[in-house]
């Protein structure tokens, strides 16, 4: 009869002299009850601090190691990257083996190399298998199975080359970082154009234009709409004695934007639900 969520509302009912209160019972382990409590507290009421959310994520990693980073992130209210970093610091798990459960409830391998290799053998032995059949047998997603099939049809290795191998092949790293080749520059044109178009559409939205918070968001988004060449020019002109500070601040800013993306996605997922007051009255777990 432990209250998982709604302790303050329960106390308020006691102070009013109520003898009963509406509840919803939860049947599960203490670890699952903690997950429910964290998920409830990031969804309504006074939001948890970043330190509390990171602490909750670390605890869930220990109690539910089979959950994917995105799964834990959706419950604890932090980004998947933050969960991955906490997992690397706190977990002795061998990330090269095993599998994890994603947000969609599907089990996927942590190391997809073995699954891709098995899929390539299945395709070679029986080209008529459907993508779903290949994915089910190899323990990978249908999209991964599609990628393996497409790579094999092009005569490529079913396993994507590691970043280090790509960088070592013909000075590819220098080509990617400097953006000096026409092909690399052309590859950046479409994504930048799409981002600029998206920001332009947002600028015409009255919900953002006619309030200070919205205008501040538009200014922040607009600052980041630089081309690859402009970013490269900035990078090349960072003084050596400032490099470590700039790199650290850039990572922190990237983390903050990632956190914003997670919280906006969470807010979108919760939109269209019942009003908060009604939701809170019915979200109590426990009994007076």
CSV table of N, CA and C in Angstrom, one decimal, residues 43-154:
chain,number,residue,atom,x,y,z
A,43,UNK,N,6.2,14.0,-15.9
A,43,UNK,CA,5.0,14.3,-16.8
A,43,UNK,C,4.1,15.4,-16.3
A,44,UNK,N,4.1,15.6,-15.0
A,44,UNK,CA,3.2,16.6,-14.4
A,44,UNK,C,3.8,17.2,-13.1
A,45,UNK,N,3.2,18.2,-12.6
A,45,UNK,CA,3.6,18.8,-11.4
A,45,UNK,C,5.0,19.5,-11.5
A,46,UNK,N,5.7,19.6,-10.3
A,46,UNK,CA,7.0,20.3,-10.3
A,46,UNK,C,8.0,19.4,-10.9
A,47,UNK,N,8.6,19.8,-12.0
A,47,UNK,CA,9.5,18.9,-12.7
A,47,UNK,C,10.8,18.5,-11.9
A,48,UNK,N,11.3,17.4,-12.1
A,48,UNK,CA,12.5,17.0,-11.4
A,48,UNK,C,13.7,17.8,-11.9
A,49,UNK,N,14.7,18.0,-11.0
A,49,UNK,CA,15.9,18.7,-11.5
A,49,UNK,C,16.7,17.8,-12.4
A,50,UNK,N,17.7,18.4,-13.1
A,50,UNK,CA,18.5,17.6,-14.0
A,50,UNK,C,19.3,16.6,-13.1
A,51,UNK,N,19.8,17.0,-12.0
A,51,UNK,CA,20.5,16.0,-11.1
A,51,UNK,C,19.6,14.9,-10.7
A,52,UNK,N,18.4,15.2,-10.3
A,52,UNK,CA,17.4,14.1,-9.9
A,52,UNK,C,17.2,13.1,-11.1
A,53,UNK,N,17.0,13.7,-12.3
A,53,UNK,CA,16.7,12.9,-13.5
A,53,UNK,C,17.9,12.0,-13.8
A,54,UNK,N,19.1,12.5,-13.7
A,54,UNK,CA,20.3,11.7,-14.0
A,54,UNK,C,20.5,10.6,-12.9
A,55,UNK,N,20.2,11.0,-11.7
A,55,UNK,CA,20.3,10.0,-10.6
A,55,UNK,C,19.3,8.9,-10.8
A,56,UNK,N,18.0,9.3,-11.3
A,56,UNK,CA,17.0,8.3,-11.6
A,56,UNK,C,17.4,7.4,-12.7
A,57,UNK,N,18.0,8.0,-13.8
A,57,UNK,CA,18.5,7.2,-14.9
A,57,UNK,C,19.5,6.2,-14.5
A,58,UNK,N,20.5,6.6,-13.6
A,58,UNK,CA,21.5,5.7,-13.2
A,58,UNK,C,20.9,4.5,-12.4
A,59,UNK,N,19.9,4.8,-11.6
A,59,UNK,CA,19.2,3.7,-10.8
A,59,UNK,C,18.5,2.8,-11.7
A,60,UNK,N,17.8,3.3,-12.8
A,60,UNK,CA,17.1,2.5,-13.7
A,60,UNK,C,18.0,1.6,-14.5
A,61,UNK,N,19.2,2.2,-14.9
A,61,UNK,CA,20.2,1.4,-15.6
A,61,UNK,C,20.6,0.1,-14.9
A,62,UNK,N,20.7,0.3,-13.5
A,62,UNK,CA,21.1,-0.9,-12.7
A,62,UNK,C,19.9,-1.8,-12.6
A,63,UNK,N,18.7,-1.3,-12.4
A,63,UNK,CA,17.5,-2.2,-12.1
A,63,UNK,C,17.0,-2.8,-13.4
A,64,UNK,N,17.2,-2.1,-14.6
A,64,UNK,CA,16.6,-2.5,-15.8
A,64,UNK,C,17.7,-2.4,-16.9
A,65,UNK,N,18.8,-3.2,-16.7
A,65,UNK,CA,19.9,-3.1,-17.7
A,65,UNK,C,19.5,-3.6,-19.1
A,66,UNK,N,18.4,-4.3,-19.2
A,66,UNK,CA,18.0,-4.8,-20.5
A,66,UNK,C,17.3,-3.7,-21.3
A,67,UNK,N,17.0,-2.6,-20.7
A,67,UNK,CA,16.3,-1.5,-21.5
A,67,UNK,C,17.3,-0.8,-22.3
A,68,UNK,N,16.9,-0.3,-23.5
A,68,UNK,CA,17.8,0.5,-24.3
A,68,UNK,C,17.9,1.9,-23.7
A,69,UNK,N,18.9,2.6,-24.2
A,69,UNK,CA,19.2,4.0,-23.8
A,69,UNK,C,17.9,4.9,-24.0
A,70,UNK,N,17.3,4.7,-25.2
A,70,UNK,CA,16.2,5.5,-25.5
A,70,UNK,C,15.0,5.2,-24.6
A,71,UNK,N,14.8,3.9,-24.3
A,71,UNK,CA,13.8,3.5,-23.4
A,71,UNK,C,13.9,4.2,-22.0
A,72,UNK,N,15.1,4.1,-21.5
A,72,UNK,CA,15.4,4.7,-20.1
A,72,UNK,C,15.3,6.2,-20.2
A,73,UNK,N,15.7,6.8,-21.3
A,73,UNK,CA,15.6,8.3,-21.5
A,73,UNK,C,14.2,8.7,-21.5
A,74,UNK,N,13.3,8.0,-22.1
A,74,UNK,CA,11.9,8.4,-22.2
A,74,UNK,C,11.2,8.3,-20.8
A,75,UNK,N,11.7,7.5,-19.9
A,75,UNK,CA,11.2,7.4,-18.6
A,75,UNK,C,11.8,8.4,-17.6
A,76,UNK,N,13.1,8.7,-17.8
A,76,UNK,CA,13.8,9.5,-16.8
A,76,UNK,C,13.8,11.0,-17.2
A,77,UNK,N,13.4,11.3,-18.4
A,77,UNK,CA,13.4,12.7,-18.9
A,77,UNK,C,14.7,13.3,-19.2
A,78,UNK,N,15.7,12.5,-19.6
A,78,UNK,CA,17.0,13.0,-20.1
A,78,UNK,C,17.2,12.4,-21.5
A,79,UNK,N,18.3,12.9,-22.1
A,79,UNK,CA,18.5,12.4,-23.5
A,79,UNK,C,19.1,11.0,-23.5
A,80,UNK,N,18.9,10.3,-24.7
A,80,UNK,CA,19.5,9.0,-24.8
A,80,UNK,C,21.0,9.1,-24.7
A,81,UNK,N,21.6,10.2,-25.2
A,81,UNK,CA,23.1,10.3,-25.1
A,81,UNK,C,23.6,10.4,-23.6
A,82,UNK,N,22.7,11.1,-22.8
A,82,UNK,CA,23.1,11.2,-21.4
A,82,UNK,C,23.0,9.9,-20.7
A,83,UNK,N,22.0,9.1,-21.1
A,83,UNK,CA,21.8,7.7,-20.5
A,83,UNK,C,23.0,6.9,-20.9
A,84,UNK,N,23.4,7.0,-22.2
A,84,UNK,CA,24.6,6.2,-22.7
A,84,UNK,C,25.8,6.5,-21.9
A,85,UNK,N,26.0,7.8,-21.6
A,85,UNK,CA,27.2,8.3,-20.9
A,85,UNK,C,27.2,7.8,-19.5
A,86,UNK,N,26.0,7.8,-18.8
A,86,UNK,CA,25.8,7.3,-17.5
A,86,UNK,C,26.1,5.8,-17.5
A,87,UNK,N,25.6,5.1,-18.5
A,87,UNK,CA,25.8,3.6,-18.5
A,87,UNK,C,27.3,3.3,-18.6
A,88,UNK,N,28.0,4.1,-19.4
A,88,UNK,CA,29.4,3.8,-19.6
A,88,UNK,C,30.2,4.0,-18.3
A,89,UNK,N,29.7,5.0,-17.5
A,89,UNK,CA,30.4,5.3,-16.3
A,89,UNK,C,30.1,4.4,-15.1
A,90,UNK,N,28.8,3.9,-15.1
A,90,UNK,CA,28.4,3.1,-14.0
A,90,UNK,C,28.2,1.6,-14.2
A,91,UNK,N,28.2,1.2,-15.4
A,91,UNK,CA,27.9,-0.2,-15.7
A,91,UNK,C,29.1,-1.0,-16.2
A,92,UNK,N,29.2,-2.2,-15.7
A,92,UNK,CA,30.3,-3.1,-16.2
A,92,UNK,C,29.9,-4.0,-17.3
A,93,UNK,N,28.7,-3.7,-17.9
A,93,UNK,CA,28.2,-4.5,-18.9
A,93,UNK,C,29.1,-4.6,-20.1
A,94,UNK,N,29.2,-5.7,-20.7
A,94,UNK,CA,29.9,-5.9,-22.0
A,94,UNK,C,29.0,-5.5,-23.1
A,95,UNK,N,29.3,-4.3,-23.7
A,95,UNK,CA,28.4,-3.7,-24.7
A,95,UNK,C,28.6,-4.5,-26.0
A,96,UNK,N,29.5,-5.3,-26.1
A,96,UNK,CA,29.7,-6.1,-27.4
A,96,UNK,C,28.8,-7.2,-27.5
A,97,UNK,N,28.1,-7.6,-26.5
A,97,UNK,CA,27.2,-8.8,-26.5
A,97,UNK,C,25.9,-8.5,-26.0
A,98,UNK,N,24.9,-9.4,-26.2
A,98,UNK,CA,23.6,-9.2,-25.6
A,98,UNK,C,22.7,-8.4,-26.5
A,99,UNK,N,21.5,-8.1,-25.9
A,99,UNK,CA,20.5,-7.3,-26.6
A,99,UNK,C,19.8,-6.4,-25.6
A,100,UNK,N,19.0,-5.5,-26.1
A,100,UNK,CA,18.3,-4.6,-25.3
A,100,UNK,C,16.8,-4.4,-25.8
A,101,UNK,N,15.9,-4.0,-24.9
A,101,UNK,CA,14.5,-3.8,-25.3
A,101,UNK,C,14.3,-2.3,-25.6
A,102,UNK,N,13.8,-2.0,-26.8
A,102,UNK,CA,13.6,-0.7,-27.2
A,102,UNK,C,12.2,-0.1,-26.7
A,103,UNK,N,12.0,1.1,-27.1
A,103,UNK,CA,10.7,1.8,-26.7
A,103,UNK,C,9.5,1.1,-27.3
A,104,UNK,N,9.7,0.4,-28.4
A,104,UNK,CA,8.6,-0.3,-29.1
A,104,UNK,C,8.4,-1.7,-28.6
A,105,UNK,N,9.2,-2.1,-27.6
A,105,UNK,CA,9.0,-3.4,-27.0
A,105,UNK,C,9.8,-4.5,-27.7
A,106,UNK,N,10.5,-4.1,-28.8
A,106,UNK,CA,11.3,-5.1,-29.5
A,106,UNK,C,12.7,-5.3,-29.0
A,107,UNK,N,13.2,-6.5,-29.1
A,107,UNK,CA,14.5,-6.8,-28.6
A,107,UNK,C,15.5,-6.7,-29.8
A,108,UNK,N,16.5,-5.9,-29.5
A,108,UNK,CA,17.5,-5.7,-30.6
A,108,UNK,C,18.9,-5.9,-30.0
A,109,UNK,N,19.8,-6.5,-30.8
A,109,UNK,CA,21.2,-6.8,-30.4
A,109,UNK,C,21.9,-5.5,-30.2
A,110,UNK,N,22.8,-5.5,-29.2
A,110,UNK,CA,23.7,-4.3,-29.0
A,110,UNK,C,24.7,-4.2,-30.1
A,111,UNK,N,25.3,-5.4,-30.4
A,111,UNK,CA,26.3,-5.4,-31.4
A,111,UNK,C,25.6,-6.0,-32.7
A,112,UNK,N,25.4,-5.2,-33.7
A,112,UNK,CA,24.6,-5.6,-34.8
A,112,UNK,C,25.5,-6.3,-35.9
A,113,UNK,N,26.8,-6.4,-35.6
A,113,UNK,CA,27.6,-7.0,-36.6
A,113,UNK,C,27.3,-8.4,-36.9
A,114,UNK,N,27.0,-9.2,-35.8
A,114,UNK,CA,26.7,-10.6,-35.9
A,114,UNK,C,25.4,-10.8,-36.6
A,115,UNK,N,24.4,-9.9,-36.3
A,115,UNK,CA,23.1,-10.0,-37.0
A,115,UNK,C,23.2,-9.7,-38.5
A,116,UNK,N,24.0,-8.7,-38.8
A,116,UNK,CA,24.2,-8.4,-40.2
A,116,UNK,C,24.9,-9.5,-41.0
A,117,UNK,N,25.9,-10.1,-40.3
A,117,UNK,CA,26.6,-11.3,-41.0
A,117,UNK,C,25.6,-12.4,-41.2
A,118,UNK,N,24.8,-12.7,-40.2
A,118,UNK,CA,23.8,-13.8,-40.3
A,118,UNK,C,22.8,-13.5,-41.4
A,119,UNK,N,22.4,-12.2,-41.5
A,119,UNK,CA,21.4,-11.8,-42.5
A,119,UNK,C,22.0,-12.0,-43.9
A,120,UNK,N,23.3,-11.7,-44.0
A,120,UNK,CA,23.9,-11.8,-45.4
A,120,UNK,C,24.0,-13.3,-45.8
A,121,UNK,N,24.2,-14.1,-44.8
A,121,UNK,CA,24.3,-15.6,-45.1
A,121,UNK,C,22.9,-16.1,-45.5
A,122,UNK,N,21.9,-15.6,-44.8
A,122,UNK,CA,20.5,-16.0,-45.1
A,122,UNK,C,20.1,-15.5,-46.5
A,123,UNK,N,20.5,-14.3,-46.9
A,123,UNK,CA,20.1,-13.8,-48.2
A,123,UNK,C,20.8,-14.6,-49.3
A,124,UNK,N,22.1,-14.9,-49.0
A,124,UNK,CA,22.9,-15.7,-50.0
A,124,UNK,C,22.2,-17.1,-50.2
A,125,UNK,N,21.8,-17.7,-49.1
A,125,UNK,CA,21.3,-19.1,-49.2
A,125,UNK,C,19.9,-19.1,-49.7
A,126,UNK,N,19.1,-18.0,-49.4
A,126,UNK,CA,17.7,-18.0,-49.9
A,126,UNK,C,17.3,-16.6,-50.2
A,127,UNK,N,17.6,-16.1,-51.5
A,127,UNK,CA,17.3,-14.8,-51.9
A,127,UNK,C,15.8,-14.4,-51.8
A,128,UNK,N,14.9,-15.4,-51.8
A,128,UNK,CA,13.5,-15.2,-51.8
A,128,UNK,C,12.9,-14.8,-50.4
A,129,UNK,N,13.7,-14.9,-49.4
A,129,UNK,CA,13.1,-14.6,-48.0
A,129,UNK,C,12.7,-13.1,-48.0
A,130,UNK,N,11.6,-12.8,-47.3
A,130,UNK,CA,11.2,-11.4,-47.1
A,130,UNK,C,12.1,-10.8,-46.0
A,131,UNK,N,12.0,-9.4,-46.0
A,131,UNK,CA,12.8,-8.7,-45.1
A,131,UNK,C,12.4,-9.0,-43.6
A,132,UNK,N,11.1,-9.2,-43.4
A,132,UNK,CA,10.7,-9.6,-42.0
A,132,UNK,C,11.2,-10.9,-41.6
A,133,UNK,N,11.2,-11.9,-42.5
A,133,UNK,CA,11.7,-13.2,-42.2
A,133,UNK,C,13.2,-13.1,-41.9
A,134,UNK,N,14.0,-12.4,-42.7
A,134,UNK,CA,15.4,-12.2,-42.5
A,134,UNK,C,15.6,-11.5,-41.1
A,135,UNK,N,14.9,-10.5,-40.9
A,135,UNK,CA,15.1,-9.7,-39.6
A,135,UNK,C,14.8,-10.6,-38.4
A,136,UNK,N,13.7,-11.4,-38.5
A,136,UNK,CA,13.3,-12.2,-37.4
A,136,UNK,C,14.4,-13.3,-37.1
A,137,UNK,N,14.9,-13.9,-38.1
A,137,UNK,CA,15.9,-15.0,-38.0
A,137,UNK,C,17.2,-14.4,-37.5
A,138,UNK,N,17.6,-13.2,-37.9
A,138,UNK,CA,18.9,-12.7,-37.6
A,138,UNK,C,18.9,-11.8,-36.3
A,139,UNK,N,17.7,-11.5,-35.8
A,139,UNK,CA,17.6,-10.7,-34.7
A,139,UNK,C,17.9,-9.2,-34.9
A,140,UNK,N,17.5,-8.7,-36.1
A,140,UNK,CA,17.8,-7.3,-36.4
A,140,UNK,C,16.4,-6.7,-36.9
A,141,UNK,N,16.4,-5.4,-37.2
A,141,UNK,CA,15.2,-4.8,-37.6
A,141,UNK,C,15.1,-5.0,-39.1
A,142,UNK,N,13.8,-4.9,-39.6
A,142,UNK,CA,13.6,-5.0,-41.1
A,142,UNK,C,14.4,-4.0,-41.9
A,143,UNK,N,14.6,-2.8,-41.3
A,143,UNK,CA,15.3,-1.7,-42.0
A,143,UNK,C,16.8,-2.1,-42.1
A,144,UNK,N,17.3,-2.7,-41.1
A,144,UNK,CA,18.7,-3.2,-41.1
A,144,UNK,C,18.8,-4.3,-42.2
A,145,UNK,N,17.8,-5.2,-42.2
A,145,UNK,CA,17.9,-6.3,-43.2
A,145,UNK,C,17.8,-5.7,-44.6
A,146,UNK,N,17.0,-4.6,-44.8
A,146,UNK,CA,16.9,-4.0,-46.1
A,146,UNK,C,18.3,-3.4,-46.5
A,147,UNK,N,19.0,-2.8,-45.5
A,147,UNK,CA,20.3,-2.2,-45.8
A,147,UNK,C,21.3,-3.2,-46.1
A,148,UNK,N,21.3,-4.4,-45.5
A,148,UNK,CA,22.2,-5.5,-45.8
A,148,UNK,C,21.9,-5.9,-47.2
A,149,UNK,N,20.6,-6.1,-47.6
A,149,UNK,CA,20.3,-6.6,-48.9
A,149,UNK,C,20.8,-5.6,-50.0
A,150,UNK,N,20.5,-4.3,-49.7
A,150,UNK,CA,20.9,-3.3,-50.7
A,150,UNK,C,22.4,-3.2,-50.8
A,151,UNK,N,23.2,-3.4,-49.7
A,151,UNK,CA,24.6,-3.4,-49.8
A,151,UNK,C,25.1,-4.6,-50.6
A,152,UNK,N,24.5,-5.7,-50.4
A,152,UNK,CA,25.0,-6.9,-51.1
A,152,UNK,C,24.6,-6.8,-52.6
A,153,UNK,N,23.5,-6.2,-52.9
A,153,UNK,CA,23.1,-6.0,-54.3
A,153,UNK,C,24.1,-5.0,-55.1
A,154,UNK,N,24.7,-4.1,-54.3
A,154,UNK,CA,25.7,-3.2,-54.9
A,154,UNK,C,27.1,-3.7,-54.8
